[in-house]
């Protein structure tokens, strides 16, 4: 009996286990189908122009679909989706709210697509979401405050959208949040002080918005913070005095391009972990603190575009303090009010330096000594200071240099020939100094050369042809020097050149037709030189040309009609040359003023009003071919008529000379086209009378034809053909 009871008990237990198992399988099957249907509904509601979701079909398990991950990511999975990664698939449409039906979803990544419309507060119903990545889309509207109650949220990125409005203070409730990014939107208002309650926050990015007000002190009480970027906003006020006391893990602080003011708090130097400090483009004042050297891990220090001041002694202190920053690569102290000598302590800075910018200050003295020790230097900017003296030959050691900007100083002497080893040189700006001598040929040794500015110096000699073999050159300015000789014909090699200014020199010779090879030119100035000859017609190839200045040269011949065909040409100056002939009337010439053509006394315009407007004479009307023919043939016809009249007169004179022989037979000379006359004393009287009458009629008719050939109006004037026909008719009638 006991055994029967035991067997019965085991049967009941097994029955319940099997029932539970089948029930569980049924529930899981229902759940799996539900998650699959949710995803298919999502697919139906979004645009998929790239067909990225093509394998989302009913015949395949949804856990194997593109971008879908389940907890047991295989064919036997229960189908609970925990990750949806659909980044950068070109998807469009609104943010689907049905995704919250995926109850186990933890990570949602829809970044780098084209989703638009508002971010709905109903997304907060996805209670288990830990990461929401919606950056680089086209979402609009405000940020829903309901997101502040998603207690599991750790990562939130709404960057690079079109969001507006304020940042909800409810975000302070997100105690699990590690990373928040809402950069590159149009958010305004203040940074909520409630952010200080997010004690697990490590990284915050709010740059490139329209935020205002002061930075809350509470932000700098979050001891876990490693990265802060509030750059490119409208933040104001001073930095919190305790800024460096409670953020021991901070490695990056980006506060550039705001309206922050006051002095830099000394407590900032306590952040020994800081690597990137950017305070440029604010309103900080006072002396540059000498305690930056305490931040020994500094890699980038950007303090430019503020109102810091100094003198030679303070410069030395500041630079000496940076000796401890052995990893320093970037130093910007440009656009301040720093004065005095730029200390020789500069040579003691980190040999890792790559980018040095001390421009737009009041520094004096010579070029910094020991520059050749910075073998990793890529960019050197010292422009707009008061440096004097020569450039050292030791510059040749800086083989990695890509940019040298020393313009607007008082450097003098010859430009050293140190560029042969600078194979990566991209930009050379030495303009507005007092350099003399020739342009070094080694400038062109860099195949990456993009821009050369040597204007407003005292350079002489010819332009090295090698410069025009730098096919990547885009900007060339050699103006306001004493350069001589012709413009090298190699100029046509510069296909990418957009701006060339070699005005205000002593260059001479004809302009090379190879100029037409600079097909990318937008601005060209050759003014105030001694160029001669015609303007090359090849200039028609410069289809991108917007400005052309050839004024104050010795150019001759006519203005090429081809200039009028340059559709983008807006500014043209041809004044003070020796150009002549008719001015074109189309293209840029329609809007040209007199100042653009003055000083060319032989130019003219066919239109009287245009001539008056441009200050030139009116062209003499050009004759048509028919009129030219009349001008040529009219004197010929008159000459023929005179010959005929003269012939008639000569005939009469000969006759009168022989009239004394009255009784003799008289034979008059035969004139071609006139009949011979035989007379005797008996017939003398009759023939004399008849001949005189015919001669008088001939002269009268010929003179009449002459008058008809010379009437003023063309429509009444006899043509040459008609005149000859009438003369033949006279001959036939009278003789």
XYZ file of C-alpha atoms in Angstrom:
735
model
C 0.000 0.000 0.000
C 2.819 2.305 0.884
C 4.534 1.620 -2.429
C 1.340 2.441 -4.322
C 1.064 5.721 -2.481
C 4.684 6.485 -3.296
C 4.162 5.734 -6.990
C 1.050 7.906 -6.991
C 2.978 10.752 -5.396
C 5.766 10.470 -7.967
C 3.201 10.460 -10.769
C 1.540 13.602 -9.445
C 4.903 15.364 -9.083
C 5.975 14.346 -12.609
C 2.644 15.490 -13.988
C 3.017 18.920 -12.451
C 6.644 19.227 -13.672
C 5.662 18.259 -17.206
C 2.691 20.622 -17.093
C 4.954 23.412 -15.858
C 7.514 22.665 -18.560
C 4.929 22.728 -21.343
C 3.448 25.889 -19.858
C 6.852 27.523 -19.795
C 7.567 26.496 -23.375
C 4.211 27.884 -24.399
C 4.868 31.192 -22.618
C 8.373 31.489 -24.059
C 7.026 30.751 -27.509
C 4.432 33.444 -27.071
C 7.113 35.879 -25.799
C 9.437 35.058 -28.694
C 6.667 35.623 -31.225
C 5.758 38.886 -29.531
C 9.338 40.227 -29.729
C 9.575 39.133 -33.370
C 6.295 40.877 -34.208
C 7.484 44.024 -32.413
C 10.620 44.138 -34.546
C 8.638 43.509 -37.738
C 6.331 46.368 -36.762
C 9.421 48.565 -36.288
C 10.663 47.574 -39.739
C 7.301 48.430 -41.283
C 7.273 51.907 -39.714
C 10.750 53.061 -40.776
C 12.260 53.811 -44.142
C 15.048 51.519 -45.293
C 16.376 52.882 -48.600
C 19.546 50.798 -48.386
C 17.580 47.591 -47.694
C 19.661 47.055 -44.565
C 16.899 45.071 -42.845
C 16.346 42.670 -45.720
C 16.861 39.564 -43.572
C 14.178 40.603 -41.081
C 11.587 38.040 -42.202
C 9.149 35.680 -40.517
C 10.916 32.579 -41.800
C 14.153 33.253 -39.880
C 14.607 33.547 -36.098
C 14.665 37.209 -35.122
C 17.721 36.705 -32.911
C 19.726 36.073 -36.094
C 18.615 39.278 -37.796
C 21.075 42.077 -38.582
C 21.646 44.328 -35.581
C 19.607 42.146 -33.193
C 21.173 40.415 -30.190
C 19.321 38.199 -27.726
C 20.465 36.875 -24.361
C 21.014 33.388 -25.838
C 21.885 34.488 -29.323
C 21.195 31.211 -31.214
C 18.346 29.284 -32.809
C 17.218 27.874 -29.441
C 17.020 31.323 -27.833
C 14.010 32.346 -25.818
C 13.970 35.437 -28.061
C 14.471 38.152 -25.469
C 16.193 41.037 -27.271
C 18.686 42.956 -25.156
C 20.649 44.841 -27.882
C 19.417 46.643 -30.991
C 22.361 48.049 -32.949
C 21.114 49.760 -36.132
C 23.757 52.500 -36.399
C 24.666 54.032 -39.754
C 22.178 52.072 -41.903
C 20.511 55.058 -43.614
C 17.200 54.469 -41.813
C 14.567 57.212 -41.815
C 11.300 58.007 -40.063
C 10.140 58.807 -36.531
C 11.497 57.245 -33.355
C 9.389 54.051 -32.998
C 7.684 53.893 -29.592
C 6.861 50.191 -30.022
C 10.465 49.364 -29.187
C 9.562 49.646 -25.513
C 7.596 46.404 -25.982
C 11.000 44.748 -25.971
C 10.954 44.463 -22.211
C 14.513 43.162 -21.911
C 16.052 45.782 -24.220
C 19.127 47.319 -22.582
C 21.001 48.946 -25.450
C 19.355 50.986 -28.236
C 21.696 52.365 -30.901
C 20.021 54.276 -33.753
C 22.925 56.705 -34.268
C 24.074 58.114 -37.628
C 20.785 57.666 -39.448
C 18.147 60.121 -40.648
C 15.476 59.752 -37.988
C 13.522 62.949 -37.446
C 10.698 64.414 -35.428
C 10.576 64.715 -31.626
C 12.043 62.386 -29.042
C 8.870 61.286 -27.262
C 8.701 61.052 -23.488
C 7.183 57.588 -23.863
C 10.666 56.232 -24.476
C 11.030 56.414 -20.713
C 8.736 53.341 -20.566
C 11.728 51.297 -21.687
C 12.576 50.792 -18.019
C 15.515 48.480 -18.551
C 17.349 50.657 -21.055
C 20.926 51.329 -20.013
C 22.180 52.983 -23.216
C 20.318 55.319 -25.614
C 22.402 56.369 -28.613
C 20.556 58.744 -30.963
C 23.442 61.000 -32.039
C 23.867 62.293 -35.609
C 20.227 62.230 -36.684
C 17.681 64.953 -37.402
C 15.607 64.925 -34.232
C 13.888 68.186 -33.330
C 11.972 69.636 -30.408
C 12.878 69.624 -26.742
C 14.383 66.897 -24.590
C 11.602 65.149 -22.608
C 12.005 65.488 -18.852
C 10.581 61.961 -18.413
C 14.021 60.636 -19.310
C 15.182 61.839 -15.921
C 13.324 58.933 -14.280
C 15.060 56.097 -16.156
C 16.956 54.799 -13.168
C 18.967 52.205 -15.104
C 20.284 54.650 -17.691
C 24.084 54.795 -17.900
C 24.795 56.280 -21.343
C 22.767 58.986 -23.095
C 23.900 60.579 -26.364
C 21.709 63.048 -28.281
C 24.608 64.915 -29.966
C 24.463 66.422 -33.459
C 20.702 66.792 -33.866
C 18.453 69.847 -34.049
C 17.171 69.770 -30.490
C 16.093 72.997 -28.809
C 14.905 74.135 -25.406
C 16.485 73.713 -21.984
C 18.229 70.757 -20.388
C 15.718 69.232 -17.922
C 16.799 69.509 -14.294
C 15.245 66.049 -13.763
C 18.418 64.639 -15.292
C 19.950 65.125 -11.876
C 18.010 61.999 -10.824
C 20.028 59.784 -13.147
C 22.273 58.449 -10.421
C 23.588 55.606 -12.623
C 24.546 57.866 -15.518
C 28.187 57.580 -16.592
C 28.164 59.447 -19.894
C 25.909 62.246 -21.168
C 26.342 64.032 -24.492
C 24.045 66.648 -25.980
C 26.631 68.575 -28.004
C 25.991 70.267 -31.372
C 22.355 71.136 -30.853
C 20.559 74.405 -30.196
C 19.960 74.019 -26.484
C 19.764 77.163 -24.393
C 19.346 78.175 -20.784
C 21.664 77.250 -17.939
C 23.461 74.053 -17.090
C 21.301 72.592 -14.292
C 22.998 72.647 -10.897
C 21.208 69.340 -10.269
C 23.853 67.730 -12.469
C 26.002 67.718 -9.358
C 23.894 64.847 -8.008
C 25.069 62.466 -10.751
C 27.918 61.158 -8.645
C 28.870 58.383 -11.076
C 29.218 60.716 -14.038
C 32.538 60.366 -15.855
C 32.058 62.246 -19.102
C 29.844 65.222 -19.998
C 29.709 66.894 -23.422
C 27.526 69.971 -23.921
C 29.721 71.875 -26.391
C 28.441 73.831 -29.388
C 25.055 74.909 -28.022
C 23.643 78.232 -26.839
C 23.910 77.677 -23.099
C 24.244 80.728 -20.878
C 24.933 81.609 -17.263
C 27.702 80.419 -14.975
C 29.112 76.936 -14.692
C 27.595 75.427 -11.533
C 30.091 74.791 -8.727
C 28.405 71.441 -8.143
C 29.804 70.083 -11.419
C 33.304 70.185 -9.977
C 32.211 68.211 -6.900
C 31.704 65.045 -8.967
C 34.863 63.163 -8.051
C 34.402 60.589 -10.828
C 34.526 63.167 -13.646
C 37.265 62.591 -16.215
C 36.034 64.663 -19.178
C 34.215 68.019 -19.336
C 33.440 69.888 -22.541
C 31.359 73.073 -22.355
C 33.144 74.801 -25.259
C 31.403 76.987 -27.874
C 28.517 78.263 -25.769
C 27.699 81.620 -24.194
C 28.735 80.769 -20.650
C 29.838 83.688 -18.503
C 31.117 84.507 -15.045
C 34.256 83.255 -13.383
C 35.519 79.751 -12.838
C 34.643 78.256 -9.434
C 37.449 78.791 -6.942
C 37.260 75.124 -5.936
C 37.563 73.941 -9.527
C 40.594 71.750 -8.889
C 39.871 70.443 -5.402
C 37.330 67.653 -6.001
C 38.014 66.309 -9.497
C 41.203 64.267 -9.056
C 40.472 62.086 -12.115
C 39.857 64.923 -14.576
C 41.982 64.518 -17.702
C 40.234 66.885 -20.135
C 38.715 70.326 -19.527
C 37.387 72.144 -22.602
C 35.920 75.585 -21.851
C 37.019 77.430 -25.007
C 34.905 79.951 -26.949
C 32.703 81.282 -24.171
C 32.620 84.569 -22.282
C 34.299 83.395 -19.095
C 36.307 86.052 -17.292
C 38.437 86.807 -14.280
C 41.676 85.124 -13.296
C 42.384 81.432 -13.611
C 41.914 79.936 -10.111
C 45.087 78.639 -8.519
C 43.269 75.469 -7.458
C 43.284 74.373 -11.092
C 46.929 73.376 -10.670
C 45.843 70.677 -8.172
C 44.441 68.561 -11.010
C 47.645 66.602 -11.542
C 45.885 64.201 -13.897
C 44.926 66.935 -16.383
C 46.183 66.340 -19.931
C 44.073 68.691 -22.067
C 43.287 72.233 -20.913
C 41.583 74.572 -23.379
C 40.572 78.024 -22.137
C 41.135 79.957 -25.366
C 38.740 82.563 -26.775
C 37.365 83.841 -23.466
C 37.919 86.976 -21.410
C 40.384 85.724 -18.823
C 42.770 88.397 -17.579
C 45.723 88.879 -15.293
C 49.083 87.192 -15.537
C 49.456 83.729 -16.977
C 49.891 81.684 -13.815
C 53.361 80.160 -13.301
C 51.924 77.067 -11.636
C 50.805 75.223 -14.771
C 53.980 73.214 -14.346
C 52.286 71.337 -11.497
C 50.164 69.556 -14.103
C 53.000 67.351 -15.275
C 50.819 65.260 -17.583
C 49.730 68.230 -19.690
C 49.733 67.379 -23.363
C 47.810 70.386 -24.713
C 47.648 73.873 -23.151
C 45.586 76.433 -25.054
C 45.300 79.866 -23.421
C 45.110 82.024 -26.545
C 42.603 84.776 -27.375
C 42.173 86.152 -23.876
C 43.399 89.263 -22.090
C 46.409 87.841 -20.252
C 49.345 90.213 -19.761
C 53.003 89.778 -18.930
C 56.531 91.152 -19.117
C 59.927 89.619 -19.715
C 60.242 88.408 -16.125
C 56.787 86.834 -16.039
C 57.401 85.214 -19.413
C 60.462 83.553 -17.996
C 58.569 82.293 -14.934
C 55.766 80.866 -17.005
C 58.058 79.083 -19.448
C 60.281 77.773 -16.678
C 57.239 76.278 -14.945
C 56.413 74.324 -18.100
C 59.743 72.497 -17.994
C 58.056 69.921 -15.790
C 55.444 69.195 -18.479
C 57.604 66.718 -20.329
C 54.694 65.435 -22.438
C 53.603 68.863 -23.689
C 52.858 68.822 -27.428
C 50.644 71.885 -27.962
C 51.203 75.381 -26.552
C 48.900 78.254 -27.536
C 49.305 81.653 -25.858
C 48.416 83.712 -28.925
C 46.208 86.824 -29.109
C 46.857 88.172 -25.632
C 48.652 91.240 -24.321
C 51.908 89.472 -23.590
C 54.942 91.705 -23.959
C 58.666 91.758 -23.304
C 61.252 89.349 -24.627
C 60.219 85.836 -25.375
C 62.542 84.219 -22.907
C 65.391 81.913 -23.810
C 63.701 79.513 -21.363
C 61.701 78.408 -24.374
C 64.511 76.063 -25.300
C 63.900 74.086 -22.088
C 60.374 73.089 -23.029
C 59.407 69.538 -23.898
C 61.143 68.064 -26.926
C 57.735 66.556 -27.762
C 56.400 69.972 -28.830
C 54.523 69.803 -32.128
C 52.414 72.979 -32.246
C 53.582 76.356 -30.900
C 51.453 79.465 -31.361
C 52.593 82.739 -29.743
C 51.122 85.031 -32.424
C 49.314 88.360 -31.975
C 51.183 89.577 -28.901
C 53.780 92.241 -28.210
C 56.833 90.026 -27.881
C 60.215 91.524 -28.727
C 63.721 90.210 -29.210
C 65.195 87.867 -31.762
C 64.079 84.487 -33.017
C 64.000 82.032 -30.061
C 67.301 80.259 -29.540
C 67.553 76.509 -29.598
C 64.653 76.038 -31.975
C 66.521 73.159 -33.592
C 65.995 71.029 -30.482
C 62.277 70.648 -31.239
C 62.645 67.981 -33.880
C 58.954 67.012 -33.673
C 57.707 70.527 -34.393
C 54.955 70.576 -37.022
C 53.552 74.107 -36.729
C 55.279 77.340 -35.678
C 53.188 80.545 -35.494
C 54.898 83.756 -34.344
C 53.119 86.303 -36.531
C 52.079 89.806 -35.459
C 54.762 90.477 -32.883
C 57.842 92.709 -32.791
C 60.599 90.200 -33.374
C 63.739 91.440 -35.111
C 66.965 90.050 -36.508
C 67.700 87.210 -38.871
C 66.264 83.741 -39.107
C 68.750 81.081 -37.984
C 70.109 78.427 -40.341
C 69.311 75.894 -37.612
C 65.713 75.881 -38.909
C 66.891 73.296 -41.403
C 66.842 70.688 -38.606
C 63.035 70.892 -38.352
C 62.296 68.325 -41.024
C 58.712 67.692 -39.835
C 57.599 71.309 -40.157
C 54.382 71.750 -42.113
C 53.534 75.367 -41.294
C 55.801 78.392 -40.690
C 53.971 81.654 -40.013
C 56.247 84.554 -39.096
C 54.486 87.374 -40.935
C 54.001 90.928 -39.611
C 57.232 91.178 -37.635
C 60.488 93.023 -38.279
C 62.728 90.157 -39.299
C 65.468 91.189 -41.727
C 68.328 89.839 -43.782
C 68.093 87.120 -46.368
C 65.636 84.273 -46.073
C 67.921 81.327 -45.279
C 68.003 78.489 -47.772
C 66.822 75.933 -45.195
C 63.797 74.332 -46.821
C 65.378 71.430 -48.677
C 64.692 68.943 -45.879
C 61.153 70.179 -45.130
C 59.462 67.697 -47.425
C 56.091 68.119 -45.675
C 55.987 71.927 -45.751
C 52.430 73.053 -46.466
C 52.300 76.752 -45.568
C 55.058 79.388 -45.622
C 54.087 82.898 -44.523
C 56.941 85.380 -44.187
C 55.171 88.458 -45.527
C 55.255 91.950 -43.997
C 58.825 91.817 -42.729
C 62.084 93.332 -43.951
C 63.625 90.389 -45.717
C 65.966 91.165 -48.599
C 67.893 89.231 -51.212
C 66.597 86.500 -53.472
C 63.794 84.016 -52.940
C 65.393 80.662 -51.981
C 64.873 78.005 -54.631
C 64.582 75.309 -51.951
C 61.127 76.620 -51.046
C 59.770 74.512 -53.878
C 61.389 71.276 -52.670
C 58.272 70.344 -50.720
C 55.786 68.446 -52.848
C 53.000 69.325 -50.418
C 53.453 73.098 -50.680
C 50.042 74.750 -50.685
C 50.556 78.441 -49.900
C 53.478 80.865 -50.133
C 53.206 84.423 -48.806
C 56.334 86.586 -49.193
C 54.714 89.951 -49.923
C 55.732 93.336 -48.529
C 59.432 92.687 -48.105
C 62.515 93.865 -49.965
C 63.144 90.785 -52.036
C 64.853 91.174 -55.393
C 66.033 89.103 -58.320
C 63.789 86.955 -60.446
C 61.019 84.602 -59.379
C 62.492 81.073 -59.190
C 60.970 78.865 -61.860
C 60.966 76.002 -59.361
C 58.081 77.580 -57.458
C 55.872 77.094 -60.493
C 56.665 73.393 -60.523
C 54.887 72.927 -57.165
C 51.731 71.546 -58.705
C 49.791 71.610 -55.428
C 50.225 75.355 -54.881
C 46.913 77.116 -54.183
C 47.950 80.563 -52.867
C 50.933 82.607 -54.087
C 51.568 86.178 -52.967
C 54.870 87.844 -53.900
C 53.508 91.402 -54.137
C 55.241 94.596 -53.014
C 58.846 93.568 -53.480
C 61.525 94.472 -56.032
C 61.320 91.349 -58.162
C 62.446 91.647 -61.778
C 62.474 89.697 -65.001
C 59.636 87.916 -66.779
C 56.823 85.845 -65.348
C 58.132 82.299 -65.887
C 56.216 80.337 -68.505
C 56.069 77.428 -66.041
C 53.238 79.278 -64.316
C 50.832 77.209 -66.417
C 51.727 74.130 -64.351
C 49.779 75.469 -61.369
C 46.436 73.859 -62.149
C 45.203 74.145 -58.545
C 46.240 77.766 -58.025
C 43.266 79.899 -56.943
C 44.930 83.153 -55.839
C 48.046 84.767 -57.309
C 49.242 88.278 -56.489
C 52.600 89.437 -57.856
C 51.656 93.104 -58.104
C 53.885 96.049 -57.191
C 57.172 94.683 -58.506
C 59.441 95.422 -61.490
C 58.475 92.386 -63.553
C 58.631 92.844 -67.315
C 58.242 91.134 -70.685
C 55.170 89.757 -72.394
C 52.549 87.879 -70.441
C 52.950 84.203 -71.214
C 50.034 82.455 -72.888
C 50.681 79.607 -70.433
C 48.707 81.656 -67.889
C 45.704 79.979 -69.447
C 46.860 76.742 -67.863
C 46.018 77.991 -64.351
C 42.470 76.763 -64.773
C 41.605 77.060 -61.069
C 42.459 80.760 -60.744
C 39.857 82.888 -59.004
C 41.904 86.019 -58.245
C 44.839 87.279 -60.310
C 46.736 90.535 -59.806
C 49.699 91.516 -61.985
C 49.210 95.238 -61.425
C 51.919 97.893 -61.164
C 54.682 96.091 -63.015
C 56.287 96.645 -66.427
C 54.597 93.974 -68.492
C 54.333 94.670 -72.222
C 52.611 93.222 -75.263
C 49.012 92.084 -75.663
C 46.760 90.462 -73.092
C 46.978 86.731 -73.934
C 43.789 85.298 -75.398
C 44.413 82.060 -73.473
C 42.950 83.845 -70.485
C 39.589 82.591 -71.760
C 40.526 79.241 -70.196
C 40.292 80.751 -66.707
C 36.605 79.934 -66.310
C 36.748 80.308 -62.502
C 38.258 83.795 -62.583
C 36.415 86.308 -60.401
C 38.935 89.170 -60.097
C 41.571 90.325 -62.601
C 43.886 93.324 -62.136
C 46.346 94.152 -64.928
C 46.484 97.887 -64.234
C 49.548 100.138 -64.430
C 51.618 98.171 -66.922
C 52.590 98.765 -70.567
C 50.139 96.377 -72.192
C 49.219 97.116 -75.797
C 46.851 96.063 -78.572
C 43.120 95.504 -78.212
C 41.211 94.111 -75.241
C 40.537 90.445 -76.093
C 36.857 89.779 -76.692
C 37.448 86.521 -74.796
C 37.455 88.437 -71.513
C 33.750 89.074 -71.935
C 33.043 85.340 -71.994
C 34.314 84.775 -68.431
C 30.969 84.434 -66.686
C 32.271 84.559 -63.093
C 34.461 87.616 -63.637
C 33.155 90.411 -61.404
C 36.110 92.765 -60.937
C 38.338 93.882 -63.810
C 40.979 96.614 -63.801
C 42.860 97.410 -67.016
C 43.614 101.046 -66.235
C 46.847 102.846 -67.123
C 48.134 100.729 -69.968
C 48.437 101.401 -73.710
C 45.405 99.453 -74.843
C 43.538 100.559 -77.949
C 40.538 99.795 -80.088
C 36.935 99.047 -79.315
C 35.896 98.022 -75.802
C 33.821 94.801 -75.603
C 30.232 95.365 -74.541
C 29.193 92.042 -72.987
C 30.018 90.139 -69.796
C 31.893 92.059 -67.107
C 32.143 95.070 -69.430
C 28.427 95.782 -68.942
C 29.010 96.995 -65.395
C 32.522 98.367 -65.785
C 33.260 101.882 -64.504
C 35.613 104.483 -65.906
C 38.174 103.827 -63.164
C 38.782 100.370 -64.629
C 39.862 101.691 -68.049
C 41.279 105.157 -67.444
C 44.753 105.889 -68.736
C 44.195 104.056 -72.046
C 43.794 106.996 -74.429
C 43.254 104.945 -77.574
C 40.313 102.948 -76.308
C 36.880 103.769 -77.693
C 33.286 102.625 -77.539
C 30.828 102.352 -80.411
C 28.018 103.579 -78.177
C 28.002 107.288 -77.352
C 26.483 106.850 -73.881
C 28.887 104.043 -72.998
C 31.813 106.110 -74.211
C 30.732 108.964 -71.957
C 30.279 106.623 -69.003
C 33.715 105.055 -69.433
C 35.451 108.334 -70.181
C 36.664 107.286 -73.631
C 36.063 108.557 -77.137
C 33.400 107.246 -79.475
C 34.671 104.934 -82.191
C 34.383 106.086 -85.835
C 31.639 104.034 -87.452
C 33.052 101.086 -89.354
C 32.078 101.058 -93.063
C 30.265 98.108 -94.537
C 31.860 96.143 -97.397
C 29.518 97.869 -99.871
C 30.579 101.320 -98.719
C 34.216 100.308 -98.823
C 33.689 99.233 -102.431
C 32.186 102.631 -103.256
C 35.098 104.411 -101.592
C 37.554 102.397 -103.686
C 35.683 102.474 -106.987
C 34.433 106.074 -106.926
C 37.876 107.621 -107.563
C 38.439 105.036 -110.308
C 35.181 105.944 -112.046
C 35.963 109.667 -111.776
C 39.398 109.009 -113.274
C 37.849 107.151 -116.201
C 35.403 110.001 -116.792
C 38.221 112.556 -116.739
C 40.181 110.494 -119.265
C 37.173 110.450 -121.624
C 36.611 114.210 -121.255
C 40.313 114.848 -121.772
C 40.207 112.667 -124.887
C 37.371 114.763 -126.295
C 39.290 117.994 -125.680
C 42.495 116.643 -127.188
C 40.559 115.591 -130.275
C 39.218 119.151 -130.719
C 42.681 120.721 -130.251
C 44.245 118.477 -132.869
C 41.497 119.349 -135.260
C 41.986 123.124 -134.789
C 45.732 122.928 -135.308
C 45.189 121.448 -138.752
C 42.408 123.735 -139.891
C 44.944 125.914 -141.769
C 45.258 123.249 -144.419
C 41.795 124.040 -145.766
C 42.173 122.716 -149.222
C 43.922 119.601 -148.207
C 42.471 116.382 -147.110
C 42.507 116.252 -143.316
C 42.760 112.922 -141.460
C 42.032 113.299 -137.752
C 43.800 110.946 -135.368
C 41.742 107.947 -134.383
C 40.945 107.625 -130.719
C 39.947 104.183 -129.539
C 36.174 104.010 -129.451
C 35.728 107.120 -131.713
C 35.285 107.110 -135.520
C 38.022 108.511 -137.800
C 37.174 111.856 -139.517
C 38.286 112.612 -143.065
C 37.773 116.216 -144.200
C 38.645 118.365 -147.130
C 38.250 121.988 -147.807
C 34.959 121.240 -149.342
C 33.582 119.284 -146.415
C 35.408 121.125 -143.677
C 32.596 123.307 -142.533
C 30.038 120.548 -142.391
C 32.325 118.111 -140.485
C 33.542 120.793 -138.108
C 30.064 121.708 -137.084
C 29.000 118.075 -136.623
C 32.101 117.107 -134.632
C 31.861 120.076 -132.276
C 28.255 119.274 -131.541
C 29.017 115.601 -130.733
C 31.938 116.568 -128.525
C 29.842 118.982 -126.520
C 27.113 116.369 -126.074
C 29.708 113.791 -124.957
C 31.225 116.097 -122.336
C 27.799 117.064 -120.984
C 26.641 113.449 -120.669
C 29.887 112.294 -119.077
C 29.800 115.115 -116.519
C 26.214 114.230 -115.685
C 27.224 110.633 -115.023
C 30.049 111.917 -112.799
C 27.596 113.946 -110.766
C 25.273 110.927 -110.356
C 28.205 108.842 -109.080
C 28.957 111.334 -106.315
C 25.561 112.125 -104.779
C 25.538 111.804 -100.917
C 22.694 109.312 -100.546
C 23.591 105.742 -101.443
C 20.107 104.984 -102.726
C 20.398 107.780 -105.349
C 24.055 107.083 -106.252
C 24.993 105.220 -109.472
C 26.832 101.972 -108.915
C 30.033 101.267 -110.805
C 28.262 98.771 -113.003
C 25.532 101.336 -113.874
C 28.103 104.063 -114.644
C 30.045 101.839 -117.038
C 26.800 100.809 -118.788
C 25.857 104.456 -119.377
C 29.317 105.305 -120.732
C 29.058 102.485 -123.252
C 25.625 103.743 -124.201
C 27.073 107.240 -124.900
C 29.785 105.739 -127.048
C 27.282 103.750 -129.056
C 24.927 106.692 -129.522
C 27.367 109.468 -130.439
C 30.098 107.558 -132.226
